[in-house]
Coordinates of C-alpha atoms in Angstrom, one line a residue:
Chain E
M1 CA 76.9 122.6 107.7
F2 CA 77.7 121.0 104.4
D3 CA 78.6 117.8 106.2
W4 CA 75.7 115.7 105.0
L5 CA 76.3 117.4 101.6
F6 CA 80.0 116.5 101.2
G7 CA 80.3 113.5 103.7
S8 CA 83.6 115.0 105.1
K9 CA 83.0 114.3 108.8
P10 CA 85.2 111.9 110.3
A11 CA 84.4 108.5 111.3
C12 CA 85.6 108.7 114.8
D13 CA 84.5 111.6 117.0
Q14 CA 87.4 113.0 117.7
P15 CA 86.9 116.8 118.7
S16 CA 87.3 118.9 114.9
T17 CA 88.2 122.2 114.9
A18 CA 86.2 124.6 112.6
T19 CA 87.3 124.5 109.1
S20 CA 89.2 127.5 107.7
A21 CA 88.9 129.3 104.5
A22 CA 91.6 127.2 103.2
A23 CA 90.3 123.7 103.1
R24 CA 87.1 125.0 102.2
P25 CA 87.3 127.4 99.2
P26 CA 84.4 129.5 98.0
W27 CA 83.3 127.3 95.2
A28 CA 82.4 124.8 98.5
A29 CA 80.3 127.6 100.0
L30 CA 79.1 128.8 96.5
S31 CA 77.6 125.3 95.1
L32 CA 74.3 124.3 96.0
E33 CA 73.7 126.0 99.1
S34 CA 70.6 124.1 100.8
R35 CA 69.1 121.0 101.0
H36 CA 66.4 122.3 99.0
E37 CA 68.4 123.6 96.3
V38 CA 70.0 120.2 95.9
L39 CA 66.8 118.6 96.3
S40 CA 65.1 120.4 93.3
E41 CA 67.9 121.4 91.2
A42 CA 71.2 118.8 91.9
Q43 CA 71.6 115.2 90.2
V44 CA 74.6 112.6 91.2
V45 CA 77.7 113.4 88.9
P46 CA 80.6 110.9 88.7
E47 CA 84.3 111.5 88.3
A48 CA 84.6 108.2 86.2
A49 CA 88.5 107.9 86.0
N50 CA 88.7 107.8 89.7
C51 CA 85.9 104.9 90.4
V52 CA 87.0 101.5 91.5
Q53 CA 83.7 100.0 90.9
C54 CA 83.5 98.8 94.6
G55 CA 80.0 99.4 94.6
C56 CA 79.5 100.9 98.0
C57 CA 76.9 103.6 96.0
T58 CA 74.8 100.8 94.7
Y59 CA 74.6 98.8 98.1
N60 CA 73.6 102.2 100.0
C61 CA 71.1 103.4 97.5
P62 CA 67.7 103.4 99.2
M63 CA 66.2 103.2 95.6
G64 CA 68.3 100.6 94.2
I65 CA 69.7 102.5 91.6
D66 CA 72.5 101.0 90.2
V67 CA 75.0 104.2 90.8
R68 CA 78.1 102.0 89.8
A69 CA 76.6 101.2 86.3
H70 CA 76.5 105.2 86.1
A71 CA 79.6 106.0 87.4
W72 CA 82.1 103.8 85.3
R73 CA 80.2 105.2 82.2
G74 CA 80.9 108.6 83.7
L75 CA 76.8 109.3 83.2
P76 CA 75.2 111.6 85.7
V77 CA 72.4 109.6 87.7
R78 CA 69.3 111.0 86.0
D79 CA 67.1 108.1 87.3
S80 CA 63.7 109.8 88.3
H81 CA 63.9 107.7 91.3
C82 CA 67.0 109.3 92.5
L83 CA 65.8 111.4 95.8
T84 CA 69.3 113.0 95.8
C85 CA 69.5 112.0 99.1
S86 CA 73.1 112.1 99.2
E87 CA 73.7 108.5 100.7
C88 CA 76.1 107.1 97.5
V89 CA 77.8 110.6 97.4
K90 CA 78.6 110.5 101.5
R91 CA 79.5 106.7 101.1
C92 CA 81.9 106.6 98.4
P93 CA 85.1 106.0 99.5
R94 CA 86.9 107.4 96.6
G95 CA 84.9 110.6 96.5
V96 CA 83.8 110.0 93.0
L97 CA 80.2 111.4 93.3
R98 CA 79.5 114.9 93.8
F99 CA 76.1 117.0 93.2
E100 CA 76.0 119.4 90.0
R101 CA 73.5 121.6 89.4
I102 CA 71.4 120.0 86.6
P103 CA 72.1 122.1 83.2
L104 CA 69.0 124.2 82.3
L105 CA 68.6 123.0 78.9
T106 CA 68.7 119.4 79.7
R107 CA 66.4 120.0 82.5
K108 CA 62.8 118.5 82.2
Chain Y
M1 CA 97.7 68.8 73.0
T2 CA 96.4 72.0 71.5
V3 CA 92.9 72.9 72.2
R4 CA 92.1 75.7 69.9
A5 CA 93.6 79.2 68.7
P6 CA 91.6 81.8 69.8
P7 CA 93.5 84.9 68.1
Y8 CA 93.6 87.1 71.3
V9 CA 94.1 85.7 74.4
I10 CA 94.4 87.7 77.7
V11 CA 96.2 86.0 80.7
G12 CA 94.8 87.4 83.8
S13 CA 91.5 88.5 85.1
G14 CA 91.9 91.7 87.0
I15 CA 90.7 95.3 85.6
A16 CA 93.5 95.8 82.9
A17 CA 92.4 92.4 81.6
L18 CA 88.7 93.5 81.9
S19 CA 89.1 96.7 80.1
A20 CA 90.9 95.2 77.3
A21 CA 88.8 92.6 76.9
E22 CA 85.6 95.3 76.5
A23 CA 88.1 97.5 74.2
L24 CA 88.7 94.3 71.9
R25 CA 85.3 93.3 72.1
E26 CA 84.1 96.9 71.2
R27 CA 86.3 96.9 68.1
L28 CA 86.1 93.4 67.1
P29 CA 82.5 92.0 67.5
Q30 CA 83.2 88.7 66.2
A31 CA 86.9 87.8 67.6
A32 CA 87.6 84.8 69.6
I33 CA 88.7 86.3 73.1
A34 CA 90.1 83.9 75.7
M35 CA 91.2 85.0 79.0
I36 CA 93.1 82.7 81.4
S37 CA 93.5 83.0 84.9
E38 CA 93.6 81.3 88.3
E39 CA 91.2 83.3 89.6
P40 CA 87.9 80.9 89.9
H41 CA 86.0 84.4 90.4
D42 CA 84.3 86.4 88.2
F43 CA 85.8 89.9 87.6
Y44 CA 85.3 91.8 91.2
S45 CA 86.5 95.3 92.3
R46 CA 90.1 94.7 94.1
P47 CA 89.9 97.7 95.9
G48 CA 86.7 97.1 97.1
L49 CA 88.3 93.8 99.1
A50 CA 89.1 96.2 102.1
Y51 CA 85.4 97.4 102.2
V52 CA 84.2 94.1 102.5
L53 CA 86.6 93.5 105.0
R54 CA 85.4 96.2 107.0
G55 CA 82.1 95.1 106.9
D56 CA 80.8 97.9 104.8
F57 CA 79.0 95.8 102.3
P58 CA 78.4 92.3 101.1
E59 CA 80.6 90.4 98.9
K60 CA 78.4 90.0 96.3
R61 CA 78.4 93.7 95.6
L62 CA 82.0 93.5 94.7
F63 CA 81.2 92.1 91.1
V64 CA 81.4 94.5 88.5
R65 CA 79.6 93.0 85.5
T66 CA 76.1 91.9 85.5
P67 CA 75.3 88.1 83.8
K68 CA 73.9 90.0 80.8
D69 CA 77.5 92.3 80.4
L70 CA 79.5 88.9 80.8
R71 CA 77.5 87.2 78.0
D72 CA 77.7 90.4 75.7
L73 CA 81.4 90.2 76.2
N74 CA 81.6 87.1 74.9
V75 CA 85.0 86.0 76.5
E76 CA 85.9 82.3 77.0
R77 CA 87.1 82.0 80.4
I78 CA 90.0 79.1 81.3
T79 CA 90.5 78.8 85.2
A80 CA 94.0 77.5 85.0
R81 CA 97.5 78.7 85.8
V82 CA 100.0 79.5 82.9
D83 CA 103.4 78.0 83.4
R84 CA 105.4 78.8 80.5
L85 CA 105.2 81.5 77.6
Q86 CA 106.9 80.4 74.3
C87 CA 106.9 83.1 72.2
E88 CA 108.5 81.8 68.8
Q89 CA 105.7 79.3 69.0
N90 CA 102.8 82.1 69.9
E91 CA 101.7 79.1 72.6
L92 CA 101.2 79.3 76.5
V93 CA 101.5 76.2 78.2
L94 CA 99.2 75.6 81.0
A95 CA 99.8 73.7 84.2
N96 CA 97.7 70.8 83.0
G97 CA 99.7 70.7 80.0
Q98 CA 97.0 72.1 77.8
R99 CA 98.6 74.5 75.1
V100 CA 96.7 77.8 73.9
R101 CA 97.8 79.2 70.7
Y102 CA 97.3 82.8 70.0
A103 CA 98.2 85.4 67.5
C104 CA 97.9 88.2 70.0
L105 CA 98.7 88.3 73.6
L106 CA 98.1 90.4 76.6
L107 CA 100.1 90.0 79.7
A108 CA 97.5 91.4 82.7
T109 CA 98.7 89.1 85.6
G110 CA 99.4 92.0 88.0
A111 CA 100.8 92.1 91.1
L112 CA 101.0 89.9 94.4
A113 CA 101.9 90.5 97.9
V114 CA 106.0 90.2 98.8
P115 CA 105.7 87.0 101.0
P116 CA 107.2 87.1 104.3
T117 CA 110.4 85.6 105.1
F118 CA 110.4 85.3 109.0
P119 CA 110.2 82.0 110.8
G120 CA 106.8 80.7 111.1
H121 CA 105.6 82.5 107.7
D122 CA 103.7 79.4 106.5
L123 CA 101.7 78.8 109.8
V124 CA 98.0 79.2 109.4
G125 CA 96.9 82.7 110.1
V126 CA 99.6 84.6 108.3
V127 CA 97.8 86.3 105.7
K128 CA 98.0 88.6 102.8
L129 CA 95.2 90.6 101.0
D130 CA 95.7 90.1 97.4
G131 CA 92.3 88.7 96.5
L132 CA 88.8 87.7 97.2
D133 CA 89.8 84.1 98.6
D134 CA 92.2 86.2 101.2
T135 CA 89.5 88.3 102.3
R136 CA 87.2 85.4 102.9
H137 CA 90.2 83.8 104.8
I138 CA 90.8 86.7 106.9
I139 CA 87.1 87.0 107.6
A140 CA 87.0 83.4 108.8
L141 CA 89.9 83.8 111.2
A142 CA 88.5 87.0 112.5
K143 CA 85.4 85.2 113.6
R144 CA 87.8 83.0 116.0
G145 CA 90.3 85.5 116.6
K146 CA 90.7 87.8 119.4
S147 CA 93.7 89.9 118.6
A148 CA 95.9 90.5 115.5
V149 CA 99.0 92.0 114.3
V150 CA 99.5 93.8 111.4
I151 CA 102.7 94.5 109.6
G152 CA 103.6 97.1 106.8
G153 CA 103.5 100.7 105.6
G154 CA 101.0 101.6 103.3
I155 CA 97.5 101.7 102.3
T156 CA 96.9 97.9 102.4
A157 CA 98.2 97.9 105.8
L158 CA 96.2 100.3 107.1
E159 CA 92.9 99.0 105.4
L160 CA 93.8 95.2 106.9
V161 CA 94.2 97.3 110.3
E162 CA 90.8 99.1 109.8
G163 CA 89.0 96.0 108.7
L164 CA 90.5 93.4 111.6
G165 CA 89.6 96.4 114.2
A166 CA 86.1 96.3 112.5
R167 CA 85.5 92.8 113.0
G168 CA 86.3 93.3 116.7
L169 CA 89.7 92.2 117.0
K170 CA 92.5 94.1 119.2
V171 CA 95.1 95.2 116.7
H172 CA 98.5 95.7 117.5
Y173 CA 100.3 97.6 114.4
F174 CA 104.0 97.2 113.9
L175 CA 105.9 100.0 112.2
R176 CA 109.4 99.4 111.4
G177 CA 110.2 103.4 110.9
D178 CA 108.8 105.8 113.5
R179 CA 105.9 106.9 111.6
Y180 CA 103.0 106.1 109.3
W181 CA 103.7 106.1 105.2
G182 CA 106.8 108.1 105.3
D183 CA 107.6 108.5 101.5
V184 CA 104.1 110.1 101.0
L185 CA 102.5 111.5 103.9
D186 CA 104.3 114.2 105.8
E187 CA 104.7 114.2 109.6
A188 CA 101.8 116.0 110.3
E189 CA 99.7 113.6 108.3
S190 CA 101.4 110.8 109.7
S191 CA 100.5 111.6 113.1
L192 CA 97.4 112.6 112.5
V193 CA 96.4 109.4 111.0
M194 CA 98.6 107.6 113.8
D195 CA 96.2 109.3 116.3
R196 CA 93.0 108.7 115.0
L197 CA 94.3 104.6 115.0
R198 CA 95.0 105.3 118.3
H199 CA 91.8 106.7 119.4
E200 CA 90.0 103.7 117.6
G201 CA 92.0 101.5 120.0
V202 CA 94.8 100.1 117.7
V203 CA 97.9 99.6 119.7
I204 CA 100.9 101.1 117.1
H205 CA 104.4 99.7 118.0
T206 CA 106.9 102.2 116.0
K207 CA 110.4 100.9 115.5
T208 CA 109.0 97.5 115.7
Q209 CA 109.7 94.3 113.6
V210 CA 108.7 90.5 114.0
A211 CA 111.5 88.2 114.7
Q212 CA 109.7 85.2 114.5
A213 CA 105.8 84.0 114.2
L214 CA 105.0 81.6 116.8
G215 CA 102.5 78.8 116.5
A216 CA 101.2 75.5 118.0
G217 CA 99.9 72.4 115.6
G218 CA 100.7 74.6 112.6
K219 CA 98.4 77.9 113.6
L220 CA 99.6 81.1 114.7
T221 CA 99.6 82.0 118.4
G222 CA 101.6 84.8 118.6
V223 CA 104.7 86.9 117.3
K224 CA 107.8 87.5 118.8
T225 CA 109.7 90.9 117.9
Q226 CA 113.0 91.9 117.3
A227 CA 113.3 93.4 120.8
G228 CA 111.9 90.3 122.4
A229 CA 108.5 91.0 123.3
H230 CA 105.6 88.1 122.8
I231 CA 102.4 89.4 121.7
P232 CA 99.9 86.8 121.6
C233 CA 97.8 86.7 118.3
Q234 CA 95.5 84.6 115.9
V235 CA 96.1 86.7 112.8
L236 CA 99.3 88.2 111.7
A237 CA 98.5 90.4 108.7
V238 CA 101.3 90.9 105.8
A239 CA 101.5 93.9 103.5
I240 CA 104.9 94.9 102.9
G241 CA 104.8 95.8 99.4
V242 CA 103.7 94.1 96.4
R243 CA 105.9 92.8 93.2
P244 CA 104.5 92.4 89.6
R245 CA 104.0 89.0 88.7
A246 CA 106.5 88.8 86.2
D247 CA 107.9 85.5 85.8
L248 CA 106.1 83.8 82.9
A249 CA 107.5 87.0 80.9
R250 CA 110.9 86.5 82.5
Q251 CA 110.9 82.7 81.6
A252 CA 110.2 83.5 78.1
G253 CA 112.7 86.1 77.6
L254 CA 110.8 89.5 76.9
K255 CA 112.7 92.0 78.8
V256 CA 111.7 92.7 82.4
E257 CA 113.2 95.2 85.1
K258 CA 110.9 95.3 88.2
G259 CA 107.7 94.6 85.7
V260 CA 107.4 94.0 82.5
L261 CA 109.0 96.7 80.0
V262 CA 106.6 98.3 77.5
N263 CA 106.4 100.9 75.2
Q264 CA 104.4 103.5 74.9
F265 CA 102.0 101.0 72.8
L266 CA 102.2 98.8 75.7
Q267 CA 104.2 96.1 73.4
T268 CA 106.7 93.9 75.1
S269 CA 109.9 93.5 73.3
V270 CA 107.9 90.8 71.3
P271 CA 105.8 92.8 69.4
N272 CA 102.6 90.5 69.1
V273 CA 102.6 90.2 73.3
Y274 CA 101.3 93.4 75.2
A275 CA 101.5 93.8 79.2
A276 CA 99.1 96.2 80.7
G277 CA 98.3 96.9 84.4
D278 CA 100.3 96.2 87.5
V279 CA 102.7 93.8 86.0
A280 CA 103.6 96.5 83.1
E281 CA 106.6 99.1 83.7
V282 CA 106.0 101.4 80.8
F283 CA 108.2 103.7 78.8
D284 CA 107.7 107.4 78.9
P285 CA 109.4 108.7 75.2
R286 CA 109.3 112.4 76.9
S287 CA 110.8 111.7 80.0
G288 CA 112.9 108.8 78.6
T289 CA 112.0 106.8 82.0
T290 CA 110.0 103.6 82.8
T291 CA 107.3 103.8 85.5
L292 CA 105.7 101.2 87.6
D293 CA 102.3 102.3 88.7
V294 CA 100.0 100.0 91.2
L295 CA 96.8 101.8 90.8
W296 CA 93.6 100.7 89.7
P297 CA 92.4 103.4 87.6
T298 CA 96.2 103.0 85.6
A299 CA 95.3 99.6 85.1
L300 CA 91.7 100.2 84.0
A301 CA 93.2 102.9 81.1
Q302 CA 96.1 100.7 80.2
G303 CA 93.9 97.8 79.4
K304 CA 91.7 100.0 77.0
V305 CA 94.8 101.0 75.2
A306 CA 96.5 97.8 74.9
G307 CA 93.0 96.4 74.0
A308 CA 92.7 98.9 71.2
N309 CA 96.0 98.3 70.1
M310 CA 95.7 94.6 69.8
A311 CA 92.8 95.4 68.0
G312 CA 94.9 96.6 65.1
E313 CA 95.2 100.4 66.3
R314 CA 97.9 102.7 67.3
R315 CA 97.0 104.6 69.9
P316 CA 99.8 105.5 72.3
Y317 CA 99.3 105.3 76.3
S318 CA 99.8 108.8 77.8
K319 CA 100.8 108.8 81.4
G320 CA 98.3 111.3 82.9
V321 CA 99.3 112.8 86.9
A322 CA 99.2 109.6 89.1
F323 CA 96.1 110.3 90.8
N324 CA 94.4 108.1 94.0
V325 CA 92.0 108.9 96.6
T326 CA 91.9 106.5 99.4
M327 CA 90.3 106.4 103.0
L328 CA 92.8 106.3 105.8
T329 CA 91.0 106.1 109.2
G330 CA 88.0 107.3 107.8
L331 CA 89.4 110.2 106.1
K332 CA 89.7 110.6 102.6
V333 CA 92.9 111.7 101.2
A334 CA 93.5 112.5 97.6
I335 CA 97.3 112.2 96.4
I336 CA 98.0 113.7 93.3
G337 CA 101.5 114.0 91.2
A338 CA 104.8 114.1 93.0
V339 CA 104.4 114.5 96.9
G340 CA 107.1 112.4 98.2
G341 CA 110.7 111.8 98.3
G342 CA 111.2 110.5 102.0
K343 CA 111.6 107.2 103.2
N344 CA 109.7 104.4 104.2
D345 CA 111.3 101.7 106.6
D346 CA 108.2 99.2 105.9
L347 CA 108.4 98.4 102.3
V348 CA 110.3 96.0 100.6
A349 CA 108.5 96.9 96.9
I350 CA 106.0 99.1 95.9
M351 CA 102.6 99.2 97.4
R352 CA 99.6 98.6 96.1
G353 CA 97.4 101.9 95.5
E354 CA 100.6 103.7 95.0
S355 CA 102.6 105.3 92.0
E356 CA 106.4 105.4 91.7
S357 CA 106.0 108.8 90.3
W358 CA 104.7 110.3 93.6
R359 CA 108.1 109.7 95.3
L360 CA 109.9 111.9 92.7
L361 CA 110.4 115.2 94.0
P362 CA 111.0 117.9 91.6
K363 CA 112.6 121.3 92.8
S364 CA 109.9 122.5 94.3
W365 CA 108.2 124.2 97.7
V366 CA 106.0 123.2 100.0
I367 CA 103.1 125.2 101.4
S368 CA 100.5 123.0 104.0
D369 CA 97.3 124.2 105.8
R370 CA 96.7 123.5 109.4
D371 CA 93.5 122.7 110.4
D372 CA 93.1 119.4 112.1
A373 CA 91.7 116.9 110.2
N374 CA 91.3 118.9 107.3
R375 CA 94.5 119.7 105.3
V376 CA 95.8 120.9 101.9
R377 CA 99.6 120.6 100.9
L378 CA 100.8 122.0 98.0
L379 CA 104.1 120.8 95.9
V380 CA 105.0 124.4 94.1
G381 CA 107.1 124.1 91.2
E382 CA 108.8 126.6 89.1
R383 CA 106.0 127.3 86.8
R384 CA 103.4 124.9 88.1
L385 CA 101.9 123.0 90.9
V386 CA 103.7 119.8 90.8
G387 CA 101.6 118.0 93.4
A388 CA 99.0 118.3 96.3
L389 CA 97.8 116.1 99.1
V390 CA 94.5 116.7 100.4
M391 CA 93.0 115.4 103.7
G392 CA 89.4 115.4 105.1
D393 CA 87.6 117.8 103.0
Q394 CA 88.1 117.1 99.1
S395 CA 86.7 120.5 98.4
W396 CA 90.0 121.4 96.9
S397 CA 90.9 118.0 95.2
R398 CA 89.2 118.2 92.0
P399 CA 90.5 122.1 91.1
L400 CA 93.7 121.1 92.2
Q401 CA 93.9 118.0 90.3
R402 CA 92.8 120.0 87.5
L403 CA 95.3 122.4 87.7
I404 CA 98.4 119.7 88.2
V405 CA 96.8 117.8 85.2
G406 CA 96.0 120.7 83.0
Q407 CA 99.7 122.2 83.8
A408 CA 98.3 125.4 84.7
D409 CA 101.2 128.3 84.6
I410 CA 100.7 129.6 88.0
T411 CA 103.5 132.3 87.6
P412 CA 100.9 135.4 88.4
I413 CA 100.2 133.8 91.6
R414 CA 103.5 132.1 92.6
P415 CA 105.3 134.9 94.4
A416 CA 101.9 135.3 96.7
L417 CA 101.4 131.3 97.6
L418 CA 105.0 130.9 98.6
E419 CA 105.3 134.2 100.3
S420 CA 101.6 134.1 102.6
G421 CA 101.3 129.9 102.1
M422 CA 98.0 128.9 102.6
A423 CA 96.4 132.5 103.3
S424 CA 97.0 133.1 99.4
L425 CA 94.8 130.0 98.6
T426 CA 92.3 132.7 98.3
Q427 CA 93.9 133.8 95.6
L428 CA 94.6 130.5 94.3
A429 CA 90.8 129.6 94.5
A430 CA 90.2 132.9 92.2
F431 CA 93.2 132.1 90.1
Y432 CA 91.4 128.5 89.4
Q433 CA 88.1 129.6 88.7
Q434 CA 89.3 132.0 86.2
W435 CA 91.7 129.0 84.6
E436 CA 88.6 126.8 84.5
R437 CA 86.8 129.5 82.7
S438 CA 89.6 130.1 80.1
Q439 CA 89.6 126.2 79.9
T440 CA 85.8 125.4 78.7
P441 CA 84.5 128.9 78.1
D442 CA 80.7 127.6 77.5
I443 CA 80.6 125.4 80.4
P444 CA 80.4 126.4 83.8
S445 CA 82.9 124.6 86.2
G446 CA 81.7 121.5 88.1
L447 CA 81.8 123.0 91.4
S448 CA 81.4 126.9 90.8
R449 CA 78.1 128.1 90.3
S450 CA 77.1 129.3 86.8
S451 CA 76.4 132.8 87.5

């Protein structure tokens, strides 16, 4: 059920078995439980060290946000236009982007 | 003819060169910085070429800096081949005869695909994937071609297989050995990738080598295998490894082994000449060994350190745990630390996207999970995790990277891990969350809930 969020769906439509507890540790289920939570409380956060600046994220952003520029500077996408639609998170071929709860003190 | 004397000269225009230039400019706003390379294009993301080849996004997205970024960087770009380095004169000789003097030089010449040697290797249609021009060439060939043969056993080979497949060609994939990427993946992981390729229509020929590329009128028409089979194709893509471009350094008398040898400050055997990125073979004083990495994030990190040191700082480059995430047949695969030790018949040199350190195998026990496409393989050392490979679902990737990089002492849960394997991952998860809290007491971990 989190495929839309974590983008782990295989590209080809092979039969896939259920994910075991091992491959899906408890924090995967504990973080940002619903789409509603992502919409209201999450921001896209990069792991700058893993970014290869390919630009796939920027290309797929429907709002035209330069996600790559955030990624290589290691900055969360705080752009008010960000819909948290998850396109960039899903499509990043290097798994650089993830959703994270916006820290309370910086939430506007 | 001596043209000018910018104190800082960088040879190369990849990510090591760019990050060094940025580090220099940050520290020395007024300094003259020149960058010399044969590359006619602006800075682009080399790893992104695979995605352009596959048609994921257009080429113009690859360019990693805006025109404004480049104006601010204020680096003089010279498009030329460097023929000679003369360290005693602090001078470079370009192919057109120009001489460029430097006070401080960085060699960031990268690595290039090892060329094939079989007869017919020079036919039009025999390709490699080093740069943007190669990518354009392959895309143009793919428009006219019907089928392709790919040889080589690493990430680049697979990128070529997937890219050519996505462009509608029937792809034959030749492996010398009996499985894919045998020195990094275990058998189950290799078969998973190979099954997925077959499912996509790729024909995999194991234990197969090209004897000859066949052509007519200078153009490739097919290949003949060593077993005598004939396969018609219009594209033959070769990715059997890369070699550091160390000729310039070698001719200049710098110390060179596989790459240009540098100390922990990324200085070569001549103190005002530095090297960074794929061309550099870095000495690690802790282990007493040198390592060659052909990894983009490593090149970026080394460029930053080299730039800072060229500007007068004395920063050691500390090699972290080699880490890479790559997409194999649509599956994200994270490789962290030491995971291998096996054999890879398909490579004659190190591969792009690979670290030599992955092939090390300290005394360790392997535990792995079997859950179709989602896999976690852990290499458990005496007190620490020494490596991990996470395939498919990446929920474990960041925590394992943190535990391995942070050298977490796993003694408390090690018996459980070794005894019950993946069943004990639940315990590892609990251990990780506790460990993470002990690392950063005030900040909740990225993936865990701050309750």
